[in-house]
mmCIF file of C-alpha atoms and ligand atoms in Angstrom:
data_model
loop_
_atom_site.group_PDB
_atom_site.id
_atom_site.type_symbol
_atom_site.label_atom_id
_atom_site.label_comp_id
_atom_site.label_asym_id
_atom_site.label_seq_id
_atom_site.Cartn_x
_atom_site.Cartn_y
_atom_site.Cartn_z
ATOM 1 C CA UNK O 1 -45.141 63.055 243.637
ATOM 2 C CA UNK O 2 -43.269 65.551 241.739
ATOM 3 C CA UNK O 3 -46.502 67.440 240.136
ATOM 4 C CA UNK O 4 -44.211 69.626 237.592
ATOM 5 C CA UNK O 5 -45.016 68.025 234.516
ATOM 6 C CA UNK O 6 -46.989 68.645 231.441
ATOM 7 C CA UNK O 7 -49.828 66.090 230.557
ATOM 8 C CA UNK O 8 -49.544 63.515 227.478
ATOM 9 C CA UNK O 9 -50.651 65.430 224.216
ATOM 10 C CA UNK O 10 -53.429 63.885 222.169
ATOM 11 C CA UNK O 11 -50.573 65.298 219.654
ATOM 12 C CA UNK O 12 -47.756 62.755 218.711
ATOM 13 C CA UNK O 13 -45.763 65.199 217.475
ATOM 14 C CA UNK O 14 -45.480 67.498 220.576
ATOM 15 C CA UNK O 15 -46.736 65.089 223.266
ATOM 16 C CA UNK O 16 -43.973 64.475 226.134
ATOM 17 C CA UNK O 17 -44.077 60.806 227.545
ATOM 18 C CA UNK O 18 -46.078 59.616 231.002
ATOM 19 C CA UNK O 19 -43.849 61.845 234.164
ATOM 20 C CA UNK O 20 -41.239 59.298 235.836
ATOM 21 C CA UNK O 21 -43.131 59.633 238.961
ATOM 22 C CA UNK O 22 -45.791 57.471 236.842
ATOM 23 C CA UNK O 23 -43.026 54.463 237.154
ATOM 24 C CA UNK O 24 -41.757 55.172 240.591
ATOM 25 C CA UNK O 25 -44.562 56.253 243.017
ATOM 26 C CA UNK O 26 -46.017 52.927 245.129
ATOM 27 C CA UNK O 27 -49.179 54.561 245.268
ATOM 28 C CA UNK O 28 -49.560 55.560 241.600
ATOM 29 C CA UNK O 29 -50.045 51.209 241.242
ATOM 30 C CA UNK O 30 -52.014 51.239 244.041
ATOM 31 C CA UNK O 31 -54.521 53.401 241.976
ATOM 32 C CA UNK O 32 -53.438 51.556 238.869
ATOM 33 C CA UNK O 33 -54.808 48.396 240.350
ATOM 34 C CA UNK O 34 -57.955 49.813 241.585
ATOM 35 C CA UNK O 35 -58.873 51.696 238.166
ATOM 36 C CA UNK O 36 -57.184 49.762 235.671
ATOM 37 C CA UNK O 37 -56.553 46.172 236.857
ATOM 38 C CA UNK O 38 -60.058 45.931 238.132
ATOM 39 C CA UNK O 39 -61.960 47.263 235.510
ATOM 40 C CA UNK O 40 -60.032 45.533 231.933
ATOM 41 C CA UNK O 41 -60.242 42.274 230.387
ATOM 42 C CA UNK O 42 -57.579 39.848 231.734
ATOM 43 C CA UNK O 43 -56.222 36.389 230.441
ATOM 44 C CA UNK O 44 -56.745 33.666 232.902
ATOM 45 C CA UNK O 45 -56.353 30.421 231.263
ATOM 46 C CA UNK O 46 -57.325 28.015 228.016
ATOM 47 C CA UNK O 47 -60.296 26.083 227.536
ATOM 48 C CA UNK O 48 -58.370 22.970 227.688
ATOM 49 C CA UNK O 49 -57.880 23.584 231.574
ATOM 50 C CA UNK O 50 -61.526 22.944 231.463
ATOM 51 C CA UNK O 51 -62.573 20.043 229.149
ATOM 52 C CA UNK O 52 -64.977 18.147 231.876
ATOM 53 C CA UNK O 53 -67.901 18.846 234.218
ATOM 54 C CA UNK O 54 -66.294 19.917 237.633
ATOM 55 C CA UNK O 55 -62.656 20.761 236.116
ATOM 56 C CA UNK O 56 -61.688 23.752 237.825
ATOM 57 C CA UNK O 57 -58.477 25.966 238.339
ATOM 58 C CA UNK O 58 -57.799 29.079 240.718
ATOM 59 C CA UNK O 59 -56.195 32.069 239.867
ATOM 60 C CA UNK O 60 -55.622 35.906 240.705
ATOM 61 C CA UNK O 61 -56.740 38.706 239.342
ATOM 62 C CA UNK O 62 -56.346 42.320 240.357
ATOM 63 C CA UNK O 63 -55.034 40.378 243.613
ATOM 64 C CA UNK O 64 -58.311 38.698 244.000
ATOM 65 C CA UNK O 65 -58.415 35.193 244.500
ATOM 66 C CA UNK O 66 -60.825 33.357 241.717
ATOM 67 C CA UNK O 67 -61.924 30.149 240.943
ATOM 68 C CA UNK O 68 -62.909 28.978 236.945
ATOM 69 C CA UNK O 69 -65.360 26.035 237.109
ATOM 70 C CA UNK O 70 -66.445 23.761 234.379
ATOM 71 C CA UNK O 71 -70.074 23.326 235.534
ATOM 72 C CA UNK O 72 -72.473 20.600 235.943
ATOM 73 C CA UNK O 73 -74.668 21.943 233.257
ATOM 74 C CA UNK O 74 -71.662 23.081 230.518
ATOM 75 C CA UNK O 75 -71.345 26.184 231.350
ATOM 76 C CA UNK O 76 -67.832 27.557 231.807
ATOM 77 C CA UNK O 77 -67.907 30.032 234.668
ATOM 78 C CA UNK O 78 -65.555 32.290 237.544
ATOM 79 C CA UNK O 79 -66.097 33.298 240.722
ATOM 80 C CA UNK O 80 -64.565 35.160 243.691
ATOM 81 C CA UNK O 81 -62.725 32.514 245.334
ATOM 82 C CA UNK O 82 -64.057 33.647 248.591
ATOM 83 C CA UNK O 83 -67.014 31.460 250.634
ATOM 84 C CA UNK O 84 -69.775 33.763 251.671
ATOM 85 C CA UNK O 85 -69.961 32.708 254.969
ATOM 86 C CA UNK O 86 -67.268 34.308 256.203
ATOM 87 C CA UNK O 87 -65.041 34.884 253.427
ATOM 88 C CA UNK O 88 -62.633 32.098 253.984
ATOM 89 C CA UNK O 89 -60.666 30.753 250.242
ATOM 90 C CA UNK O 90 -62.881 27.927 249.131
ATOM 91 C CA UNK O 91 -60.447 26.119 247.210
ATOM 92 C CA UNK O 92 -56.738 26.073 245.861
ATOM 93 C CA UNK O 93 -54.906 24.944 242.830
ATOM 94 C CA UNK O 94 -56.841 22.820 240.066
ATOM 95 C CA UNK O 95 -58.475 19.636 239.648
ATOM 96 C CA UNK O 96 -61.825 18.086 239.342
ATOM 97 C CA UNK O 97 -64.600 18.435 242.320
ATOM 98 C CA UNK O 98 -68.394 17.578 242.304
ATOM 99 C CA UNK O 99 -68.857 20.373 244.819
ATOM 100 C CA UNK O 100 -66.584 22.872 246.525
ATOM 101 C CA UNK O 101 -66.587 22.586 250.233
ATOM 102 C CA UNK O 102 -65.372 25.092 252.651
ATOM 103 C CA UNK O 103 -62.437 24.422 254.640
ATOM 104 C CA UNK O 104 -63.373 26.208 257.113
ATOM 105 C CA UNK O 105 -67.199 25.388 258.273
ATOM 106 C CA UNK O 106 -68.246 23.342 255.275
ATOM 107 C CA UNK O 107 -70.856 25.553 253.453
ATOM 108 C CA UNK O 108 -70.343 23.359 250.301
ATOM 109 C CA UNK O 109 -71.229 25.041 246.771
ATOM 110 C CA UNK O 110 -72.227 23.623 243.723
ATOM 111 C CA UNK O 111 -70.027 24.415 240.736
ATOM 112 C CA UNK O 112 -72.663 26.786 239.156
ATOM 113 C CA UNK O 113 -72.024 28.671 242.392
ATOM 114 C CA UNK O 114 -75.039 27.793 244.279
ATOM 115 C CA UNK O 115 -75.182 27.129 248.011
ATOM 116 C CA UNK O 116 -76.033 23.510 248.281
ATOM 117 C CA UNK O 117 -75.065 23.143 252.421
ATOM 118 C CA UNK O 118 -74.699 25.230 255.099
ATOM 119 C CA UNK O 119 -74.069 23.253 257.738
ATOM 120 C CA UNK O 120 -73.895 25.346 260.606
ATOM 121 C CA UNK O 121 -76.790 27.156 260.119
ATOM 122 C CA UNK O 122 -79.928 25.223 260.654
ATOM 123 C CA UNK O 123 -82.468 27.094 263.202
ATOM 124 C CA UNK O 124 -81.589 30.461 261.468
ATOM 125 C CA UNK O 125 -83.815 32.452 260.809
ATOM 126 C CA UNK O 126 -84.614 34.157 257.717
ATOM 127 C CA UNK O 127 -81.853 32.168 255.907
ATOM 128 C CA UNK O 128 -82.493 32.326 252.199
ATOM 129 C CA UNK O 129 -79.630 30.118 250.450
ATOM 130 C CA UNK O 130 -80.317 31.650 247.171
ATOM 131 C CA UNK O 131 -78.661 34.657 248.970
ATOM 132 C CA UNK O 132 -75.034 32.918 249.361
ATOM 133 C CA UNK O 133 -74.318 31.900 246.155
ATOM 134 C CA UNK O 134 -70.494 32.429 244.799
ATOM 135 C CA UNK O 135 -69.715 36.457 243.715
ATOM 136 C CA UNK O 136 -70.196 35.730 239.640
ATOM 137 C CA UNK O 137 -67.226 37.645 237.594
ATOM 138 C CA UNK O 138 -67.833 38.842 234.143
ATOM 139 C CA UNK O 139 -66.163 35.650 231.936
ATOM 140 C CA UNK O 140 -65.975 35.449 227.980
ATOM 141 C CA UNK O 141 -64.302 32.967 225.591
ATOM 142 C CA UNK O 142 -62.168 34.052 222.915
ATOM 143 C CA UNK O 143 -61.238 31.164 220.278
ATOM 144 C CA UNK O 144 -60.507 29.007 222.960
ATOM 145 C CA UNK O 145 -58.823 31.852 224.868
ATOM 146 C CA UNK O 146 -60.649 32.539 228.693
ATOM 147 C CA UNK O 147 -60.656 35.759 229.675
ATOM 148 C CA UNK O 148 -62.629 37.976 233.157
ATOM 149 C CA UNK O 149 -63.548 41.244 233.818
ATOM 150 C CA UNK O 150 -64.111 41.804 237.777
ATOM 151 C CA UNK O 151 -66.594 44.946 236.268
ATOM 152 C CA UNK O 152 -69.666 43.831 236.125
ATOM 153 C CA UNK O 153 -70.755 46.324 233.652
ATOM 154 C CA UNK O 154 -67.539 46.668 231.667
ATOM 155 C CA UNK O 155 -68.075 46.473 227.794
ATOM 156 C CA UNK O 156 -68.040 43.176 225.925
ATOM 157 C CA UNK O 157 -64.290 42.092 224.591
ATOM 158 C CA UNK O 158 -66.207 41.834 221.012
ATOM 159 C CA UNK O 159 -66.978 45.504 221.402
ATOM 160 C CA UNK O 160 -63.869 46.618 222.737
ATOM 161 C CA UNK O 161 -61.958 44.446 220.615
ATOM 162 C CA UNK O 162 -63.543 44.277 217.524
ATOM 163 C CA UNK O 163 -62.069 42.338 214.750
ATOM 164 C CA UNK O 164 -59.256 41.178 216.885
ATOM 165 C CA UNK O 165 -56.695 38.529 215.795
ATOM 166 C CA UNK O 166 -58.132 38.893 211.896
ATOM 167 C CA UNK O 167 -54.774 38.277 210.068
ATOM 168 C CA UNK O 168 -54.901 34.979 212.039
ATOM 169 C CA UNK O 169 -58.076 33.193 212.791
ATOM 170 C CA UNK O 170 -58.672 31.843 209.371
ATOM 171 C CA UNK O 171 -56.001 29.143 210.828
ATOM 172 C CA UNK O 172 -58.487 28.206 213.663
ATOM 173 C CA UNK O 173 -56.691 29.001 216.865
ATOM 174 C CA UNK O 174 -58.705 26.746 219.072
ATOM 175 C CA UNK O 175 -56.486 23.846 217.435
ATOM 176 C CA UNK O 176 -53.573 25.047 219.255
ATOM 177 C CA UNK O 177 -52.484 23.137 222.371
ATOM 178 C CA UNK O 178 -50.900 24.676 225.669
ATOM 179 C CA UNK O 179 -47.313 23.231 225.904
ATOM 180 C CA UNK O 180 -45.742 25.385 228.710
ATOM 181 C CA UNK O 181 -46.647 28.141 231.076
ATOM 182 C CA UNK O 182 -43.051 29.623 232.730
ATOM 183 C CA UNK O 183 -43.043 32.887 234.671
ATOM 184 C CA UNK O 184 -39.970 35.663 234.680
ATOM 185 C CA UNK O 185 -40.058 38.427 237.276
ATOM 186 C CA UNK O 186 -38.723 41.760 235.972
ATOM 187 C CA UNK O 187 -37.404 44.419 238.102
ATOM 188 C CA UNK O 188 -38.834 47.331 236.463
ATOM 189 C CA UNK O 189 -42.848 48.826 236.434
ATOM 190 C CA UNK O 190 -45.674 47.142 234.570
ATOM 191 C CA UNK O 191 -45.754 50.113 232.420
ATOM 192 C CA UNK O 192 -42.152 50.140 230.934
ATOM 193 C CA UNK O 193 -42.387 46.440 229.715
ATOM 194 C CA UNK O 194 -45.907 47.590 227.625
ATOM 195 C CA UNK O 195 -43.713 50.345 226.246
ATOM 196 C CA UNK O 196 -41.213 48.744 225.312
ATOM 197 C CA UNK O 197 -43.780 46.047 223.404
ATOM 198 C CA UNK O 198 -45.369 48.666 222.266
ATOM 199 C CA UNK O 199 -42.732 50.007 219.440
ATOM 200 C CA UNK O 200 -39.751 48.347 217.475
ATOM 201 C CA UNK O 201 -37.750 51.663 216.758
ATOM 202 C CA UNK O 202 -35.250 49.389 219.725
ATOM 203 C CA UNK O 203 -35.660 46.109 217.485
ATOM 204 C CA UNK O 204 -32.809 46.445 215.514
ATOM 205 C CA UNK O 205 -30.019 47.454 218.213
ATOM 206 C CA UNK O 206 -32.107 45.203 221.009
ATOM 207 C CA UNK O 207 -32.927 42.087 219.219
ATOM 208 C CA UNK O 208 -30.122 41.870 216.586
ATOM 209 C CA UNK O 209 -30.893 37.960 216.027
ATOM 210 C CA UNK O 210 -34.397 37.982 215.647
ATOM 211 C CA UNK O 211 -34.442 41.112 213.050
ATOM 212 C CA UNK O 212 -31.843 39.406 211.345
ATOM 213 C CA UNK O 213 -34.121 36.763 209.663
ATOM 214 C CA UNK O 214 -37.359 39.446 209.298
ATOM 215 C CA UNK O 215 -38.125 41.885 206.309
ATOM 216 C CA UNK O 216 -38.323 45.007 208.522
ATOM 217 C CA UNK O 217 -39.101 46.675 205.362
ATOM 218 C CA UNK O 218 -42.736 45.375 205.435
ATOM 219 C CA UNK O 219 -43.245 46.470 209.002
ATOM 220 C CA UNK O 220 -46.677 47.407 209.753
ATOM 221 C CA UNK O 221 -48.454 48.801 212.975
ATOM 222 C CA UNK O 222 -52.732 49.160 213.677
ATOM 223 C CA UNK O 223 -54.058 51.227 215.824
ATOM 224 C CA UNK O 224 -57.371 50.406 217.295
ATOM 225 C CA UNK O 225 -59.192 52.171 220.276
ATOM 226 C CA UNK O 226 -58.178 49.605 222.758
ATOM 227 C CA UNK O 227 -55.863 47.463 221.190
ATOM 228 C CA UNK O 228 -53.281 47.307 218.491
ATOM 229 C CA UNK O 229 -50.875 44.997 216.099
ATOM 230 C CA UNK O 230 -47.851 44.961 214.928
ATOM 231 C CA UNK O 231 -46.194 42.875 212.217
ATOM 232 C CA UNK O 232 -43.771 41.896 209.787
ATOM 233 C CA UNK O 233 -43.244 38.690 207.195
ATOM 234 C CA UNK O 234 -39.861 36.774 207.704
ATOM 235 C CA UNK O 235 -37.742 37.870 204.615
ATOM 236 C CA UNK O 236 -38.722 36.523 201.357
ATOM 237 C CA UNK O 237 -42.673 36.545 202.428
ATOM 238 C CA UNK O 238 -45.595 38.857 201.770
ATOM 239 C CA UNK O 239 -48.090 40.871 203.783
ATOM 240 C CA UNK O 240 -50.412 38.160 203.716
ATOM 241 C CA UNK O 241 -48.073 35.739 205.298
ATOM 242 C CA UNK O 242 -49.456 32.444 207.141
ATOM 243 C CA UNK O 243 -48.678 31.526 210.819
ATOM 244 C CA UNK O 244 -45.455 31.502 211.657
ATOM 245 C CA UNK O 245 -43.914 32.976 208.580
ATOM 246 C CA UNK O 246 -43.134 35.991 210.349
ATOM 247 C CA UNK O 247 -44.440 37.825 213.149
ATOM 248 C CA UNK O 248 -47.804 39.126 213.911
ATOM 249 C CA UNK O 249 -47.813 40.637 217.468
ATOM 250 C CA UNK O 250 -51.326 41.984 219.343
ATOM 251 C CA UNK O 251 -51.218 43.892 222.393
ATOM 252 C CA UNK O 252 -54.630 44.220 224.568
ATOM 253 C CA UNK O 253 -55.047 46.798 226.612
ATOM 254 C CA UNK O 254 -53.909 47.185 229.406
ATOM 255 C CA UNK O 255 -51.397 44.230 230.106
ATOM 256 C CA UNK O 256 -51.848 41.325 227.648
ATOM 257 C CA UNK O 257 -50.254 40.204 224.412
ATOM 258 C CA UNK O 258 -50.461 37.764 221.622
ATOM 259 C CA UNK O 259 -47.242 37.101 219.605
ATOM 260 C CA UNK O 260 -47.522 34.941 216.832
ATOM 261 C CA UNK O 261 -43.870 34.317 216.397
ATOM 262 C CA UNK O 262 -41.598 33.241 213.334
ATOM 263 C CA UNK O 263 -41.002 29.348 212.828
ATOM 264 C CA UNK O 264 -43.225 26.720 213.632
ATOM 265 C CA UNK O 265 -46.955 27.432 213.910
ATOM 266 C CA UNK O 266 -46.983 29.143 217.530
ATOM 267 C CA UNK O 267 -48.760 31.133 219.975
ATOM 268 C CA UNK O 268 -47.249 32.842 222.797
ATOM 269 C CA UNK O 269 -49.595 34.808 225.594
ATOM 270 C CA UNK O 270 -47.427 37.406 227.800
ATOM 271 C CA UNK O 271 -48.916 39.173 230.605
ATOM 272 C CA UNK O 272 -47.245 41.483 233.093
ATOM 273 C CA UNK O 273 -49.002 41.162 236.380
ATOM 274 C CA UNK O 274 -47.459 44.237 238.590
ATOM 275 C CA UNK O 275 -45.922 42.600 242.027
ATOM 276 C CA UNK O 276 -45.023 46.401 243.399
ATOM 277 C CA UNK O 277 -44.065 49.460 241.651
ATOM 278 C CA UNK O 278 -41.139 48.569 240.178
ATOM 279 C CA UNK O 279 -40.851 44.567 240.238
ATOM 280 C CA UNK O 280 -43.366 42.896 237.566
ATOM 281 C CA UNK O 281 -44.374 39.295 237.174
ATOM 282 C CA UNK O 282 -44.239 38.074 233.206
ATOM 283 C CA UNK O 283 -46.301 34.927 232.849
ATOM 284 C CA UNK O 284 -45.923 33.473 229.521
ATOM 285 C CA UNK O 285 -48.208 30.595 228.147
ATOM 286 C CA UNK O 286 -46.646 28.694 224.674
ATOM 287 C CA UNK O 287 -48.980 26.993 222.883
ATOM 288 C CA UNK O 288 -48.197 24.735 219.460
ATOM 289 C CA UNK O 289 -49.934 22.831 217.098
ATOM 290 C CA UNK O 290 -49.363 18.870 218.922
ATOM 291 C CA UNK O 291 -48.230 18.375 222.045
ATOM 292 C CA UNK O 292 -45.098 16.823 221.754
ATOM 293 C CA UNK O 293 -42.550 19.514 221.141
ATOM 294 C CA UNK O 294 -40.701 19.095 217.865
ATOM 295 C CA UNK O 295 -36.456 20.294 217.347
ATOM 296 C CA UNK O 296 -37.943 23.305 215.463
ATOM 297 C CA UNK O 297 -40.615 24.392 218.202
ATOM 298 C CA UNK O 298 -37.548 24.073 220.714
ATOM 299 C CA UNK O 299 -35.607 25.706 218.997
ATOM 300 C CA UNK O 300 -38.472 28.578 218.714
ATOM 301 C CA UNK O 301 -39.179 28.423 222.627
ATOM 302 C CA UNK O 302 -35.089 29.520 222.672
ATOM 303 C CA UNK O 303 -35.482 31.868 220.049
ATOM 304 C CA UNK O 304 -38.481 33.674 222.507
ATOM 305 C CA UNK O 305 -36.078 33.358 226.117
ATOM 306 C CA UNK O 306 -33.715 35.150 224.439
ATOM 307 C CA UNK O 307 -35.626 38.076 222.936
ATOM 308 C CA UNK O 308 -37.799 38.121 226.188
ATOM 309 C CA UNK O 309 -33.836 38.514 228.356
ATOM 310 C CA UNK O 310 -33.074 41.216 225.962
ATOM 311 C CA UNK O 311 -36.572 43.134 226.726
ATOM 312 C CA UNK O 312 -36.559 42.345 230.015
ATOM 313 C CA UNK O 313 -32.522 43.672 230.404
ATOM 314 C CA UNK O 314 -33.695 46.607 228.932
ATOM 315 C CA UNK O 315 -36.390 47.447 231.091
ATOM 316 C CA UNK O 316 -34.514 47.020 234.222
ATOM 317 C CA UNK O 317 -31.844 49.747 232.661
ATOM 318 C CA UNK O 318 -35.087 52.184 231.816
ATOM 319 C CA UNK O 319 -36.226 51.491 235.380
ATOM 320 C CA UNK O 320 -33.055 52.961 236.689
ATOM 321 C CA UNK O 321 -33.004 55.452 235.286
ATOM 322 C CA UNK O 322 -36.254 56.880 236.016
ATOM 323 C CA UNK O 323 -35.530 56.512 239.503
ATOM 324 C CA UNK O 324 -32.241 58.621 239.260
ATOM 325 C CA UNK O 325 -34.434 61.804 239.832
ATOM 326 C CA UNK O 326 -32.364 62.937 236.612
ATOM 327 C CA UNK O 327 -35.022 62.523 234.064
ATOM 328 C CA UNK O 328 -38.739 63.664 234.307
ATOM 329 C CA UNK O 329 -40.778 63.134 230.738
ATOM 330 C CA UNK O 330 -38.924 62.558 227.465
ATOM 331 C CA UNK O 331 -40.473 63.021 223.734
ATOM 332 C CA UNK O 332 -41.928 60.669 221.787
ATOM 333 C CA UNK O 333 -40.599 59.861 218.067
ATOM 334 C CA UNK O 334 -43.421 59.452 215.075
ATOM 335 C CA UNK O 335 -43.077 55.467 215.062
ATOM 336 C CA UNK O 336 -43.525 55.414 218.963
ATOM 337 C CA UNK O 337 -47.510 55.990 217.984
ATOM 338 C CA UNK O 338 -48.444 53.043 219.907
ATOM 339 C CA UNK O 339 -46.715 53.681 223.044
ATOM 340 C CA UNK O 340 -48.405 56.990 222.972
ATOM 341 C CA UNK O 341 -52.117 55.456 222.045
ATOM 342 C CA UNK O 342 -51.295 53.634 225.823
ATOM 343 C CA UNK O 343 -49.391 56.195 227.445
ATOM 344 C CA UNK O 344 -52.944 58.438 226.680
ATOM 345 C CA UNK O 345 -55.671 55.562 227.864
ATOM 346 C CA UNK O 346 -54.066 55.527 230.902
ATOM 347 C CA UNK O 347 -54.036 59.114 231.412
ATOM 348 C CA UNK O 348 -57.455 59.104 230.432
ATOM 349 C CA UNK O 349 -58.460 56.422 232.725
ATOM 350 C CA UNK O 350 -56.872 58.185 235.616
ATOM 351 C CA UNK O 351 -57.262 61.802 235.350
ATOM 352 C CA UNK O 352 -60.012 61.566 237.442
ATOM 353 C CA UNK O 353 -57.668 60.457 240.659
ATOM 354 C CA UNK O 354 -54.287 61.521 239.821
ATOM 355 C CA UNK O 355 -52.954 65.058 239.332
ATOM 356 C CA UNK O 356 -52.712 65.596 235.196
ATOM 357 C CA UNK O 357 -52.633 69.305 234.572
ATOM 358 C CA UNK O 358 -56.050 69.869 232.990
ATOM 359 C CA UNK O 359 -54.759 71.743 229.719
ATOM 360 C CA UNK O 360 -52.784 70.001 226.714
ATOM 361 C CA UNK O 361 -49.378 71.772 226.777
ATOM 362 C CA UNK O 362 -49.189 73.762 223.471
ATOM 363 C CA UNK O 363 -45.824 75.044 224.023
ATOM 364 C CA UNK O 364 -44.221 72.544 226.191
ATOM 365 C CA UNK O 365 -42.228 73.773 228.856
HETATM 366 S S1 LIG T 1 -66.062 30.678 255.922
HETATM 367 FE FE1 LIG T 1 -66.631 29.132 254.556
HETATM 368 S S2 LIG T 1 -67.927 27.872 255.717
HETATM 369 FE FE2 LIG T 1 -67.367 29.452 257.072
HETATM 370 FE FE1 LIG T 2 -38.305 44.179 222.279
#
């Protein structure tokens, strides 16, 4: 790591951007996952993965295998995906199972979690089955919307998102349906795709067709302490516009937006999962109002690939060039608030295990 650098300024006006080495150093993710990935509220799927009693689906986060089970008794929980016996995967993929049973000695657990056979064990000694249960992760439902937190003690998502999605859920978001899930790896760190989300001073040169049919005059941006929006009617609308009559476009920290997108009533969830240091997986979830897909909501769904290409194009140019060794920290312009407001949680949330120079810069190199 190249430690010459000066930190992020709480200061927009004089703060220098995150060092390259932040984008190019494998073991800067490495901490990234353990810090950040770990500890932050993550999108894993929609209620309607779950309707029934036993409907399940597996997922990752922070590379750890987990499991999201409709239980016997309502409840919607997760769980490490990992037996307790001897921390085999219980189960893959999705479906609908009474009980999940261990491929590899049949301990079979109910889907609260609870140890309901271990086979292999009878004679033990001292063998309490309460004791076994399936590792519980820290779960919460937002409007339909099912996210974890593999802290246990992390902060609520109604604390550290307070007030979230207000310009939209008087239009009652758990109506939307989930029409298409497609994934899009980018060759170029995690962090460059959030900020390049995270300002539209590029939206005009990078997205000609899009801008084209929105009043960028109306542009606003929020900043809250762990999340903000951005937004902007399509031209001849007002601020108070109604879904899908422009754009309204929340970004979660650390990974995780919601863009409400011109045309047809629309949802579209985008999270970049890191794969290595400089290759990131996009997973983006569509949802609409029916599940049929109208000409219009295709026609959106084209509209989206093509802005995503022309983000994701971008990135992998930005990604070059911070590994050229010819560029260290740039400058941030006044309308790039955003991209700071990350750029300075994650130096906050790793100062403690990465080098930051202690001081805020007051003349900058
Ligand atoms: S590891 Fe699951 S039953 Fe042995
Ligand atoms: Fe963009």
């Amino acid at each position: 790591m190249n430690k010459e650098f000066v930190r992020v300024s709480e200061k927009l006006g004089e703060a220098f951007t995150l060092p390259s080495w932040m984008y190019t150093d494998p073991e800067v993710l490495k901490i990234e996952k353990q810090e950040i990935f770990t500890k932050t509220w993550q999108y894993v799927g929609h209620i309607s993965q779950l309707r029934k009693p036993g409907d399940y689906f597996t997922t990752e986060v922070g590379d750890r295998p987990i499991i999201l089970t409709h239980s016997q008794d309502g409840e919607i929980r997760a769980f490490y995906n990992v037996c307790t016996h001897r921390a085999a995967k219980l189960v893959e993929g999705e479906g609908n199972k009474a009980v999940f049973s261990c491929p590899y000695h049949a301990w079979t657990f109910r889907t609260d979690g609870s140890l309901l056979r271990a086979p292999n064990m009878s004679g033990s000694e001292n063998f309490d089955y309460q004791d076994f249960c399936l590792k519980t992760i820290q779960l919460e439902i937002v409007h339909s919307f099912i996210f974890v937190n593999l802290d246990l003690e992390a902060p609520s998502m109604t604390l550290q998102f307070p007030n979230l999605f207000k310009h939209v859920e008087k239009y009652d978001l758990s109506k939307l349906r989930r029409v298409r899930v497609k994934e899009t790896i980018c060759r170029s760190n995690w962090k460059v795709g959030i900020d390049n989300y995270l300002e539209c001073d590029h939206c005009s040169i990078v997205h000609k067709t899009l801008v084209s049919k929105l009043d960028m005059t109306q542009y606003e941006m929020e900043m809250h302490e762990y999340y903000s929006y951005q937004g902007t009617p399509l031209k001849g609308k007002t601020a108070d516009f109604g879904l899908g009559e422009g754009g309204r476009y929340y970004w979660l920290y650390p990974n995780t937006w919601f863009s409400f997108d011109p045309g047809p009533a629309n949802l579209s969830i985008h999270q970049s999962i890191p794969i290595d240091h400089k290759t990131t997986k996009y997973v983006y979830t569509t949802f609409f109002m029916h599940d049929e897909m109208t000409k219009e909501e295709q026609e959106l769904l084209a509209m989206d690939d093509l802005v995503r290409k022309e983000d994701l194009d971008i990135c992998e140019i930005v990604q070059k060039g911070l590994e050229t060794g010819a560029y260290s920290q740039g400058r941030f312009s006044l309308t790039e608030n955003l991209v700071h407001q990350f750029q300075l949680l994650l130096q906050r949330d790793l100062e403690n295990v990465l080098p930051f120079p202690a001081i805020d810069p007051t003349t900058p190199r």
